[in-house]
CSV table of C-alpha atoms in Angstrom, one decimal:
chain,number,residue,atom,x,y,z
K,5,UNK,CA,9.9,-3.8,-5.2
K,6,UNK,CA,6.7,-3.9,-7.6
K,7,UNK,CA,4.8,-6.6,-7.1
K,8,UNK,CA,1.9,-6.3,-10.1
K,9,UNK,CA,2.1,-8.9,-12.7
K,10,UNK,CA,1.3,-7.7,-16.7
K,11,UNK,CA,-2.5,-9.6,-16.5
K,12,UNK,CA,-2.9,-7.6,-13.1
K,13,UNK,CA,-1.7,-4.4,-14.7
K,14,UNK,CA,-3.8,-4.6,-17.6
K,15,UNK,CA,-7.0,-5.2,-15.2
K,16,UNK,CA,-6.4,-2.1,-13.1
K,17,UNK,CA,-5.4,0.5,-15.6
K,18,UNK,CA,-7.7,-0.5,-18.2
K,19,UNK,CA,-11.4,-0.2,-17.9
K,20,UNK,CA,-14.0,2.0,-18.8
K,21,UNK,CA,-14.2,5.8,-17.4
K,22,UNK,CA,-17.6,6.2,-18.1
K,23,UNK,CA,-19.8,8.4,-15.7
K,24,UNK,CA,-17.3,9.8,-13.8
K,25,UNK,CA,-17.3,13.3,-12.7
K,26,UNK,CA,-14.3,16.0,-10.9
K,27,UNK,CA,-14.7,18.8,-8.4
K,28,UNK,CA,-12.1,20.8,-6.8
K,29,UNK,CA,-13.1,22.2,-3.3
K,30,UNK,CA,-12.0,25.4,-2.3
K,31,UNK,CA,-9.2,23.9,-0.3
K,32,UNK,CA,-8.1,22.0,-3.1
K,33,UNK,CA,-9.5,18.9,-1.8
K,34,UNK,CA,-9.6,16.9,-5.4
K,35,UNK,CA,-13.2,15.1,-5.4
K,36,UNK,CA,-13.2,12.3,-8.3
K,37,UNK,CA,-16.7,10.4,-8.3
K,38,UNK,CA,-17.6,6.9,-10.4
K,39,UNK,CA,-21.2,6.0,-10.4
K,40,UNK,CA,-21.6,2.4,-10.7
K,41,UNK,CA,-25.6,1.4,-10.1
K,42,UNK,CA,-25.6,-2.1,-10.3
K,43,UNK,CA,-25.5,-2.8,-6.3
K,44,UNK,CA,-26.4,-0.4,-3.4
K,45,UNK,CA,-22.5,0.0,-2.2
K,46,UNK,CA,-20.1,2.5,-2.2
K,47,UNK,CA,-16.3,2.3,-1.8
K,48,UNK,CA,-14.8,5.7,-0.3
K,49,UNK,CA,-10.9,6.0,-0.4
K,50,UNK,CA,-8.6,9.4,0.7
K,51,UNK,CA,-4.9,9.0,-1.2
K,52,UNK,CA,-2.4,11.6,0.3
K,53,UNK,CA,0.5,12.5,-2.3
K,54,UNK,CA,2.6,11.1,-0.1
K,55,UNK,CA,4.7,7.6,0.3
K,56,UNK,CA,8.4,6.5,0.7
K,57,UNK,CA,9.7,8.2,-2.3
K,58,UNK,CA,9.1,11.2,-0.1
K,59,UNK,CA,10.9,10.3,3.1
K,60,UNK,CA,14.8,11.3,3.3
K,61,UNK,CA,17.7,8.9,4.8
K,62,UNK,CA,17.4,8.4,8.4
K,63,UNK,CA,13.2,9.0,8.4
K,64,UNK,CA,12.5,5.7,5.9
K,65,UNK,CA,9.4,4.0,7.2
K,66,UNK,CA,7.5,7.0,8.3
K,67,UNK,CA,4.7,7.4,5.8
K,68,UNK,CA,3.8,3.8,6.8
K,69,UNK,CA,4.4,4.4,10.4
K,70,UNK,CA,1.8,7.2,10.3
K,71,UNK,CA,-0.2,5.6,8.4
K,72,UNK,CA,-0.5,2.8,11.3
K,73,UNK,CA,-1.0,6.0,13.8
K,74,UNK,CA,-3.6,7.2,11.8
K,75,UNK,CA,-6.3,4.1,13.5
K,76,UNK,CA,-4.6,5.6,17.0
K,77,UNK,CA,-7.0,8.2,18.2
K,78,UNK,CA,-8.4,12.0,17.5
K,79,UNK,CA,-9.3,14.6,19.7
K,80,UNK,CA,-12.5,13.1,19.0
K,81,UNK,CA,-12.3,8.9,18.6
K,82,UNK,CA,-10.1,6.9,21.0
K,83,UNK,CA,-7.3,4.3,19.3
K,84,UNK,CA,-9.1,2.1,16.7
K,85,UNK,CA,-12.7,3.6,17.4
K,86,UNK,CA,-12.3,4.4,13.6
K,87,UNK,CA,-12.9,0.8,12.8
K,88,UNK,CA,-15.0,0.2,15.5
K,89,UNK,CA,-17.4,2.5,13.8
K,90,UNK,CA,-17.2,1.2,10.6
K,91,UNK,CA,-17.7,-2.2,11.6
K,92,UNK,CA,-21.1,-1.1,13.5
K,93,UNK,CA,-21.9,0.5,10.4
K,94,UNK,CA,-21.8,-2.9,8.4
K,95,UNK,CA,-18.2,-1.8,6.4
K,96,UNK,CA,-15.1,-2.9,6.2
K,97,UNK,CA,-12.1,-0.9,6.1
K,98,UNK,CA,-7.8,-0.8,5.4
K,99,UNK,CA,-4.9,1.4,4.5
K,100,UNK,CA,-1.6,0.9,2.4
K,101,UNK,CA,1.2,2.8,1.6
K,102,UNK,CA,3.2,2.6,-1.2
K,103,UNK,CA,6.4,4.7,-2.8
K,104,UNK,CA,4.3,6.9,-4.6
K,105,UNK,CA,1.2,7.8,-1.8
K,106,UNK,CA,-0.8,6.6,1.2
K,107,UNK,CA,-4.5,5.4,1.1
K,108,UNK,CA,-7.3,4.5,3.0
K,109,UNK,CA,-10.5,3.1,2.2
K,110,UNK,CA,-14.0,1.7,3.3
K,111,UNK,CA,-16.7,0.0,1.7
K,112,UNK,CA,-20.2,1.1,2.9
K,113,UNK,CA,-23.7,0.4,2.3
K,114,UNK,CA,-24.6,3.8,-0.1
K,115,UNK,CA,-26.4,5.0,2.5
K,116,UNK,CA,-23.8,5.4,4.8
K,117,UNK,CA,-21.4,7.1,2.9
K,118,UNK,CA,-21.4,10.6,5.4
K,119,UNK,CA,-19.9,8.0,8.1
K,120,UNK,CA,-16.8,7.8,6.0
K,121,UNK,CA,-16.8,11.1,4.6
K,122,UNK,CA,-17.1,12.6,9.3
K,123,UNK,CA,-14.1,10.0,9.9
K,124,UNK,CA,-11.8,10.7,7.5
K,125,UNK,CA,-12.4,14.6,8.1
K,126,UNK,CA,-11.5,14.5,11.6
K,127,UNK,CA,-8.3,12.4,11.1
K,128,UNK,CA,-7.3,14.4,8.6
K,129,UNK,CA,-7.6,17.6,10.9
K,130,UNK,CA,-7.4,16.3,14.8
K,131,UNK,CA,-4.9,12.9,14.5
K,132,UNK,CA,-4.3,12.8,18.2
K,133,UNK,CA,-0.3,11.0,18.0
K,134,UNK,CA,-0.6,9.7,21.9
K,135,UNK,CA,3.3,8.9,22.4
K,136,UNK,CA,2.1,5.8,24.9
K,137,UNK,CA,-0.1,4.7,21.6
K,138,UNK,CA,2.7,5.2,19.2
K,139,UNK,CA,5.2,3.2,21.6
K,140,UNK,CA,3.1,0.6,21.3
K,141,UNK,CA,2.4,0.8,17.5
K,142,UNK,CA,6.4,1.1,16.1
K,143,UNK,CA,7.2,-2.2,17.5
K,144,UNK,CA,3.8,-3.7,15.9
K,145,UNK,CA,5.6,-2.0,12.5
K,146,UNK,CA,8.8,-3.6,13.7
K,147,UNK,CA,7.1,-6.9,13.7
K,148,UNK,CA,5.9,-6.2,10.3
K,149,UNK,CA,9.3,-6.0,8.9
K,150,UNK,CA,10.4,-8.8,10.5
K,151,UNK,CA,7.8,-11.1,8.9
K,152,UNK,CA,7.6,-9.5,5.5
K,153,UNK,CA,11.4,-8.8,4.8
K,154,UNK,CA,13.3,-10.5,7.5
K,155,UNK,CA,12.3,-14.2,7.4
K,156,UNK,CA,11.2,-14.0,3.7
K,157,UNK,CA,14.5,-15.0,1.7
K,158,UNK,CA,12.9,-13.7,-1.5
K,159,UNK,CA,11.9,-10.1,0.3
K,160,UNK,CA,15.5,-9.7,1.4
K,161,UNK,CA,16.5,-10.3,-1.7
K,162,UNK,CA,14.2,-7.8,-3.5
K,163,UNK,CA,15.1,-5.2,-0.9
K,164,UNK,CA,18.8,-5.5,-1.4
K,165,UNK,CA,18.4,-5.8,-5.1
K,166,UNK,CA,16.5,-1.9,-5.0
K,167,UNK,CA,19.0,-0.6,-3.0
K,168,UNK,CA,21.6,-2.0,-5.8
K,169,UNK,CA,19.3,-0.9,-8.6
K,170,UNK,CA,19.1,2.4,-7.5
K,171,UNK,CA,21.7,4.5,-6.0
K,172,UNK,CA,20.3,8.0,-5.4
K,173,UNK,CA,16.5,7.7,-5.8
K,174,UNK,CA,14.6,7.2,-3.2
K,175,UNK,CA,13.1,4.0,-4.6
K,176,UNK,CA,16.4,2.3,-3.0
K,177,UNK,CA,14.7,2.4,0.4
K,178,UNK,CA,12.1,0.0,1.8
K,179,UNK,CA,8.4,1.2,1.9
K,180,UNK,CA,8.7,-0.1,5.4
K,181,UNK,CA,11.8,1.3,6.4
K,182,UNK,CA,14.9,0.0,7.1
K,183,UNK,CA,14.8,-0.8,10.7
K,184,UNK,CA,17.6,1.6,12.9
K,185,UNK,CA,15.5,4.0,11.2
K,186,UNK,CA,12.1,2.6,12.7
K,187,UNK,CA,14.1,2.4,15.8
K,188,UNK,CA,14.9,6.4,16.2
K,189,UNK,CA,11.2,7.2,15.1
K,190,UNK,CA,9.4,10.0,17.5
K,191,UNK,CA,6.1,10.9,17.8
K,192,UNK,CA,7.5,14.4,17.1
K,193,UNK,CA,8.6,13.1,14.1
K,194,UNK,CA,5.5,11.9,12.6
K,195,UNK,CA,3.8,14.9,13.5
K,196,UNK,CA,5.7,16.8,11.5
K,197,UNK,CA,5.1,14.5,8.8
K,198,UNK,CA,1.5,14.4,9.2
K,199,UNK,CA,1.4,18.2,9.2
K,200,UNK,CA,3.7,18.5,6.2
K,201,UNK,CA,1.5,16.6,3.9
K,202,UNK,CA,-2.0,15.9,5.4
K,203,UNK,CA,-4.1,18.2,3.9
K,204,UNK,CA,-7.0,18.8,1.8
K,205,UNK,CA,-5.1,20.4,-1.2
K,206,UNK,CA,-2.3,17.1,-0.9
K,207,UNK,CA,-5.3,14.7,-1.0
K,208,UNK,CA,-7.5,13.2,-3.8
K,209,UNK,CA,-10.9,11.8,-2.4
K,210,UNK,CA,-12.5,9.2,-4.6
K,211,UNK,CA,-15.8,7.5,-4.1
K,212,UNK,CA,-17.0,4.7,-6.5
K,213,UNK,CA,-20.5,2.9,-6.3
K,214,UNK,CA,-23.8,3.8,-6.4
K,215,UNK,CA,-23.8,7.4,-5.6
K,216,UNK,CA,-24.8,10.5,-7.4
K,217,UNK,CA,-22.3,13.2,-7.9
K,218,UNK,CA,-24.0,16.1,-6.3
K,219,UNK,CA,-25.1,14.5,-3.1
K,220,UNK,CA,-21.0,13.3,-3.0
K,221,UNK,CA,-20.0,16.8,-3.7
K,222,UNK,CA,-22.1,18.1,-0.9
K,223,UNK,CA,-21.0,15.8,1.5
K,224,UNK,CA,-17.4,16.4,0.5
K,225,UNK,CA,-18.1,20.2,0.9
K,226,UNK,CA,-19.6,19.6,4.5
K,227,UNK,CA,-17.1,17.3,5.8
K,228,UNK,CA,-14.0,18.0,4.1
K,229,UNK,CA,-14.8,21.7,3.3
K,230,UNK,CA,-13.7,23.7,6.3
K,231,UNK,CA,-10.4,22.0,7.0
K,232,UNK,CA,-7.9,24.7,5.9
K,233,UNK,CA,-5.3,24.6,2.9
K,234,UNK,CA,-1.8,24.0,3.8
K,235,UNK,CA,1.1,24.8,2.0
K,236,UNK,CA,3.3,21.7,0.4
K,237,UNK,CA,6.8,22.4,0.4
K,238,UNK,CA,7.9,19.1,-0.9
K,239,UNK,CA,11.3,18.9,-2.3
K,240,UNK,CA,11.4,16.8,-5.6
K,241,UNK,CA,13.3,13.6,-5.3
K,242,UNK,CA,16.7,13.4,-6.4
K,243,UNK,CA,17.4,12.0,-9.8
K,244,UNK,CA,18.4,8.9,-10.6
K,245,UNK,CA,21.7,8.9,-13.4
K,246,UNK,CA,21.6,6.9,-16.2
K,247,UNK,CA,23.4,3.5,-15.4
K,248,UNK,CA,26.9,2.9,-17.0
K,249,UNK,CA,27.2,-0.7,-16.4
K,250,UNK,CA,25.6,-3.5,-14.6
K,251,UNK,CA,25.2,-4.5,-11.6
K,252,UNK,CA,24.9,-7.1,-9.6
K,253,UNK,CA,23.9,-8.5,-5.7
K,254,UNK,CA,24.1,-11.8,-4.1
K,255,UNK,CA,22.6,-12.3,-0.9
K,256,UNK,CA,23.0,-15.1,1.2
K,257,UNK,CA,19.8,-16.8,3.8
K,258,UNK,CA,18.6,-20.0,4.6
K,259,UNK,CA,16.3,-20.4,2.1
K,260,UNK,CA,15.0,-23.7,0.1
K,261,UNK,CA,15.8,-22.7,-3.6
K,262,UNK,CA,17.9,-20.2,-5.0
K,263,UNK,CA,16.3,-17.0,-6.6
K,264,UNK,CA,17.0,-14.5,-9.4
K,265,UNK,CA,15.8,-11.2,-10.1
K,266,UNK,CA,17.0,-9.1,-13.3
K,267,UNK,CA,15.9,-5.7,-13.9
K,268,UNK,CA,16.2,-2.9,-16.2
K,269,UNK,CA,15.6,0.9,-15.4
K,270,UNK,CA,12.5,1.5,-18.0
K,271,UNK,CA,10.4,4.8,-17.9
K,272,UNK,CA,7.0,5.2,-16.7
K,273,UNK,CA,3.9,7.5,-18.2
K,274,UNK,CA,5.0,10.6,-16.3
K,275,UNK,CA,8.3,10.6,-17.9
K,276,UNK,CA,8.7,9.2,-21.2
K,277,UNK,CA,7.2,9.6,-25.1
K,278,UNK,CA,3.7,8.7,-25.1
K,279,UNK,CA,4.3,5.1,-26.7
K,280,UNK,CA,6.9,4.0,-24.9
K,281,UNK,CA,5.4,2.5,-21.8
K,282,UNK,CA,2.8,1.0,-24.0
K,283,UNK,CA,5.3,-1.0,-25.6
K,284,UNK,CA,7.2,-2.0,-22.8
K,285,UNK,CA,3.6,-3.1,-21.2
K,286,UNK,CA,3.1,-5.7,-24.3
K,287,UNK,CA,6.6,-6.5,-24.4
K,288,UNK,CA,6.5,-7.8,-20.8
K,289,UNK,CA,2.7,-9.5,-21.9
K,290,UNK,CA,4.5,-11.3,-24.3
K,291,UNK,CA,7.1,-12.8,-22.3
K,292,UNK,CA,4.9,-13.4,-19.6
K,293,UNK,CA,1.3,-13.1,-20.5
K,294,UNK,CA,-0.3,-16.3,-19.5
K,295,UNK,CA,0.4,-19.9,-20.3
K,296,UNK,CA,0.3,-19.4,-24.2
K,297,UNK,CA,3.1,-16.8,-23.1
K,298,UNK,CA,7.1,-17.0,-24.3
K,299,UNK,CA,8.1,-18.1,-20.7
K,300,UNK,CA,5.9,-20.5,-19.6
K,301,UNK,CA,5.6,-22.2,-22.8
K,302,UNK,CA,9.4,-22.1,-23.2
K,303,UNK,CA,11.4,-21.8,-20.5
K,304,UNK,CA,9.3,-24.0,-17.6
K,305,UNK,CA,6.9,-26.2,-20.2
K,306,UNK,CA,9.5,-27.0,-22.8
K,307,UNK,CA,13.1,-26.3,-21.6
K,308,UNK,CA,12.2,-27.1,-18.2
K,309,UNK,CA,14.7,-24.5,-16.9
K,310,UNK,CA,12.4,-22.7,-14.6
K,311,UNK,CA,9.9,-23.5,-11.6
K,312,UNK,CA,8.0,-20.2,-11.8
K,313,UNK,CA,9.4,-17.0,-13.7
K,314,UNK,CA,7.6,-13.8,-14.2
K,315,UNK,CA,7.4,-10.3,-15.6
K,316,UNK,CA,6.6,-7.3,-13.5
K,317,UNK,CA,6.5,-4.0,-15.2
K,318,UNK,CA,3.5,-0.8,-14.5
K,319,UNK,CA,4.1,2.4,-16.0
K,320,UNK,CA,2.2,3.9,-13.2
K,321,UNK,CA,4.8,5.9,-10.9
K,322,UNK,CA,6.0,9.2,-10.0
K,323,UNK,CA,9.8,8.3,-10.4
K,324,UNK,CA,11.2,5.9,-13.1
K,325,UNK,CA,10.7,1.9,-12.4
K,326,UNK,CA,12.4,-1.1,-13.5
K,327,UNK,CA,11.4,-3.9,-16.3
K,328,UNK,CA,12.2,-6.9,-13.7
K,329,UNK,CA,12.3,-10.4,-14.2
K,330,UNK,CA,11.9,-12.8,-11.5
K,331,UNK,CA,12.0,-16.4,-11.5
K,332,UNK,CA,13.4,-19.8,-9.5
K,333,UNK,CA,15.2,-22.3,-11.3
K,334,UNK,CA,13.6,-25.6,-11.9
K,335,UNK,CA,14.9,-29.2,-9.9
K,336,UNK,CA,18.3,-29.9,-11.2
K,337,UNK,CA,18.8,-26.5,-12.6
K,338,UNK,CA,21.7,-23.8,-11.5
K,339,UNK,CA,21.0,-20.8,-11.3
K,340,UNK,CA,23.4,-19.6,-14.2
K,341,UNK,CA,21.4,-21.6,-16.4
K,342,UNK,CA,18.2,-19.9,-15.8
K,343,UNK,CA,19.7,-16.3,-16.1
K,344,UNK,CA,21.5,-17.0,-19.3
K,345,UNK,CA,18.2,-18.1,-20.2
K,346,UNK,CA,16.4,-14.7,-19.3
K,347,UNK,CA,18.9,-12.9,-20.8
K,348,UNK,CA,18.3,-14.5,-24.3
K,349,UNK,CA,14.6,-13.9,-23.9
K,350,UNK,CA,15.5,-10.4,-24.0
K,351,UNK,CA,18.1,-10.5,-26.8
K,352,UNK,CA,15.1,-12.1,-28.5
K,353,UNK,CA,13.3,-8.9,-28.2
K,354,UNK,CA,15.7,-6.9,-28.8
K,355,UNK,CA,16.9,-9.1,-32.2
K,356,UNK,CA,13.8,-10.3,-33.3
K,357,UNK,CA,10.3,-8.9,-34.1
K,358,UNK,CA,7.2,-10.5,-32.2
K,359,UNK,CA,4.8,-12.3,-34.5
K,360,UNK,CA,1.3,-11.0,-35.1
K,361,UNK,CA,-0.1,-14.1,-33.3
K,362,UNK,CA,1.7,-12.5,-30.5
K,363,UNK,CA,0.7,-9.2,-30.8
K,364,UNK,CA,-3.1,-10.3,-31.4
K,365,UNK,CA,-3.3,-12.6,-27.9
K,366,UNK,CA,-1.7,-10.1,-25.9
K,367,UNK,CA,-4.6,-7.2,-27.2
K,368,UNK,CA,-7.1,-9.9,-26.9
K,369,UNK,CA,-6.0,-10.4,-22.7
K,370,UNK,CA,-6.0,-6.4,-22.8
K,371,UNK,CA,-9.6,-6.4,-24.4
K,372,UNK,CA,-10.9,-9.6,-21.9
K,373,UNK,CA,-9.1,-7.6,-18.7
K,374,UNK,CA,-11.0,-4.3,-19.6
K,375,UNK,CA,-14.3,-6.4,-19.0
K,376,UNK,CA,-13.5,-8.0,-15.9
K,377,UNK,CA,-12.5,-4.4,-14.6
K,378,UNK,CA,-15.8,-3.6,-14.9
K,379,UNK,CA,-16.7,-5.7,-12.0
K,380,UNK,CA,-15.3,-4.2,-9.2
K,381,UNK,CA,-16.5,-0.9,-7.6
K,382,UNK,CA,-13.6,-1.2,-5.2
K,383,UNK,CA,-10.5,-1.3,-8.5
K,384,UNK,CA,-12.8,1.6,-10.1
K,385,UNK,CA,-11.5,3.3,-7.5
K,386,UNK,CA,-8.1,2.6,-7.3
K,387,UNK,CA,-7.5,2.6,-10.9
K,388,UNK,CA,-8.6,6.3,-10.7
K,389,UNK,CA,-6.8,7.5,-7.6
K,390,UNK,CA,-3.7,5.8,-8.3
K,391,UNK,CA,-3.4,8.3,-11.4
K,392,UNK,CA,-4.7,11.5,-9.8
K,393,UNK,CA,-2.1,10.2,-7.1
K,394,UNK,CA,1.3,10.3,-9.8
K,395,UNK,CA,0.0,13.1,-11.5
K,396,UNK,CA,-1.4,11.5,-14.4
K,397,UNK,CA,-4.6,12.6,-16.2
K,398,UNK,CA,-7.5,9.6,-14.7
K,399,UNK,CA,-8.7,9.8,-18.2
K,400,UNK,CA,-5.6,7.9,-19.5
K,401,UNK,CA,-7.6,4.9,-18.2
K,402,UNK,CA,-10.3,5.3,-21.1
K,403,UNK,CA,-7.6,5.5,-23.3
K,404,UNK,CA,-5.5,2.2,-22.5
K,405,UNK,CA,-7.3,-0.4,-24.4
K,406,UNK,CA,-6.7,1.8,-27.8
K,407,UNK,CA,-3.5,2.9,-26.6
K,408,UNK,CA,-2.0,-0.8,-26.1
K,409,UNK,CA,-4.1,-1.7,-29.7
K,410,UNK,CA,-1.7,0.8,-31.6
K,411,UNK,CA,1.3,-0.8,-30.1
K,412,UNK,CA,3.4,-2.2,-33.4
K,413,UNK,CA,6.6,-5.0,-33.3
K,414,UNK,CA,8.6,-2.4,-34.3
K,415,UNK,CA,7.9,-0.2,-31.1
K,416,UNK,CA,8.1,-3.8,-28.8
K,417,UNK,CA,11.9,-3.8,-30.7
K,418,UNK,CA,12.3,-0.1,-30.4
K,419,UNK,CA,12.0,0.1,-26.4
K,420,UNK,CA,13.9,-3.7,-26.0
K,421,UNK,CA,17.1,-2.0,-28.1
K,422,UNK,CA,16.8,1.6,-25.9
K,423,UNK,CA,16.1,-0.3,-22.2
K,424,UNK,CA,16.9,-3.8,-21.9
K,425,UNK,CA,20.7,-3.7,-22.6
K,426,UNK,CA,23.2,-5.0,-20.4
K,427,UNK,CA,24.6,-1.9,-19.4
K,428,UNK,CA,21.5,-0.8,-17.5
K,429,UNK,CA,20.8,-4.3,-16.4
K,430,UNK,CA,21.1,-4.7,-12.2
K,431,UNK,CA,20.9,-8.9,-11.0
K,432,UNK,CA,20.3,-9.8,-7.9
K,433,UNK,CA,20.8,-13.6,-6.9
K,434,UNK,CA,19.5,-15.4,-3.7
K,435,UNK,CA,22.2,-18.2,-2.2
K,436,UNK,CA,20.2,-20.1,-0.6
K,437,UNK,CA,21.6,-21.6,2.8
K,438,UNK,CA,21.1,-24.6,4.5
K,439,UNK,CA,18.0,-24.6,7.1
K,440,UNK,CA,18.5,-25.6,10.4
K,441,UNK,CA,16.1,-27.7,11.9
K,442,UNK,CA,12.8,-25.7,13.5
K,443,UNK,CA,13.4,-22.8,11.8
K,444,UNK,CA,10.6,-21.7,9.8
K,445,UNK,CA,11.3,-19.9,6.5
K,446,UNK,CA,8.3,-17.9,5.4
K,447,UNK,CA,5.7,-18.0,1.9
K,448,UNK,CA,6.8,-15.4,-0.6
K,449,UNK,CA,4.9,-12.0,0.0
K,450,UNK,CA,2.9,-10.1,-2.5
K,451,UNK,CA,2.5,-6.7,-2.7
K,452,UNK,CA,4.8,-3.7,-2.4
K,453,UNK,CA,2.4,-1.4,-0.5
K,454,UNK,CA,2.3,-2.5,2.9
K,455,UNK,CA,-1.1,-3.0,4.3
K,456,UNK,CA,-2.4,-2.8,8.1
């Protein structure tokens, strides 16, 4: 399920593109560099075009299951001398893998950029795929699932409500896999996978910090430049049909409080008029947009009908998303209570024009986020090789500050009347179940990309 909150959103996609400069290599490598002076680091990351949304029934969980392998070994490194490495060279290092792509990253000292550049080069060319190694590594996935879906009420929850939500697209499916698919996994398997999809001309390298581009564009060339183009012959996923009705999930776990999620198939940049997603962005800002925002003033300060309730909408995505809401009822509330009052927010929407107090906070926070942007070398990165990744322009990040500025109360009511109805509306409700004594019910997780 999407995990970004509107204020996070609004941090990573807005921003300023200044000083940043493309190179295709010959292998269709995609080379995006983002000079940033102010410190002597430099933050290197390698996103494959390729994540869950790719994987058909009965391989789910594979994308993230190579990208665990991918630490494992070369025909050059042993398992996890990759890290080792980087560690000796005074970085620090990760992966994640989302619907949409797989990435990995390191942060370096500037001068020790050609470290990252060999590294990622030889796994992208000689991964090793040791069955004894990957034995070893599926039950450490396993484990993963277990701890992040399994014993988390809410994450069970959120995994049954996307497999209700969606009933052909491959968004239904876990990033992580559901687990008799984890089960029948084979290193034979995965390297099919890894040779389907790892190559230069499915891959967008991005390197933010302080860095010139020429000297990252001859690196790039030396490293990355003799591994051979591949041929991508990835089937499109299937298309989701339009919704005729809703829907609705109950799940039942030991759990302390229930849980509600509400969600509403919205489109995303890739698919949709230009404005749309824009408004749907400040719509969900002005429901749930800080404290000053509809549902924490109203619904947990004043009405006192919800603990916590959020908004989580990005129009970031290669396939269409959902506008979700997501809350827990407060003490001495049902949980009926708190979804008829959701529901009205949105009939407010759809009934009502916002004010222009409304409209002018929620550009303010877009404004205030594109500064604090600013301050990470690490987000300049991912802000622009999350939209190479889903086939958008990167230059749509310049453009997001005047983009969400031109948004009007008649578009917020526009896209509230055409998406949040009731007929495309999926719930999902968490029963919670009584605990028995020792058992030990997980912290909510954050995050849909899973992480190593």
């Amino acid at each position: 399920m999407h995990r970004m909150f509107v204020v996070a959103l609004l941090s990573l996609f807005s921003g300023a593109c200044a000083g940043v400069h493309e190179r295709t290599l010959e292998n269709g490598l995609r080379v995006i560099v983002k000079e940033d002076h102010r410190s002597p680091v430099v933050v290197s990351q390698i996103w494959y075009r390729v994540g869950s949304v790719d994987e058909p029934d009965g391989l789910t969980g594979i994308s993230h299951a190579l990208e665990h392998m991918m630490f494992k070994g070369t025909t050059h490194l042993k398992p996890n001398e990759f890290s080792r490495i980087i560690a000796d060279n005074g970085g620090r290092e990760n992966a994640f893998t989302h619907y949409d792509y797989t990435g990995y990253h390191q942060q370096l000292e500037k001068s020790r950029l050609a470290v990252s550049f060999e590294l990622e080069a030889d796994r992208m060319n000689n991964l090793l795929l040791a069955p004894e190694e990957f034995a070893k590594e599926i039950l450490v996935v396993m484990e993963e699932r277990r701890l992040r879906t399994e014993d988390r009420p809410d994450a069970l929850l959120g995994e049954k409500f996307m497999a209700t939500a969606f009933q052909v697209h491959p968004y239904k499916n876990p990033v992580i896999g559901w687990m008799p698919d984890l089960e029948h996994l084979t290193t034979a398997d995965l390297r099919r996978w890894y040779e389907r999809y790892y190559a230069p001309n499915n891959a967008t390298l991005v390197v933010a910090g302080d860095v010139t581009p020429r000297e990252v564009f001859a690196l790039a060339q030396n490293y990355f430049g003799p591994i051979p183009h591949r041929e991508i012959n990835a089937a499109p996923p299937a298309a989701e049909p339009s919704q005729q009705g809703e829907r609705r999930v109950r799940v039942a776990a030991p759990a302390e409080l229930p849980h509600l999620i509400l969600g509403y198939h919205v489109p995303v940049l890739t698919a949709a008029p230009s404005w749309e997603p824009y408004a749907l962005a400040v719509a969900a800002a002005v429901l749930d947009g800080g404290n000053a925002a509809r549902f924490a003033r109203e619904l947990v300060r004043e009405q006192r009908i919800a603990a916590a309730v959020d908004v989580e909408y990005t129009p970031i995505g290669r396939g269409p998303t959902l506008f979700e809401l997501e809350g827990t009822p407060a003490g001495g509330r049902r949980i009926d209570e708190l979804e008829r009052a959701l529901r009205l927010q949105i009939a407010r929407l759809r009934d009502e024009s916002v004010t222009p107090e409304e409209l002018q906070r929620v550009k303010a926070q877009v404004v205030a986020a594109d500064v604090y942007a600013r301050d990470s070398v690490y987000y300049q990165g991912m802000r622009l090789g999350e939209l190479a990744s889903v086939g958008l322009d990167w230059r749509l990040a310049e453009q997001y500050v005047e983009r969400i500025k031109a948004v009007t109360a008649e578009q917020i009511q526009s896209v509230a009347r055409k998406y949040l109805t009731d007929a495309n509306l999926t719930v999902g409700i968490l029963d919670p179940l009584p605990i028995k004594s020792g058992q030990k019910i997980r912290a909510p997780a954050t995050g849909d990309s899973h992480v190593r």
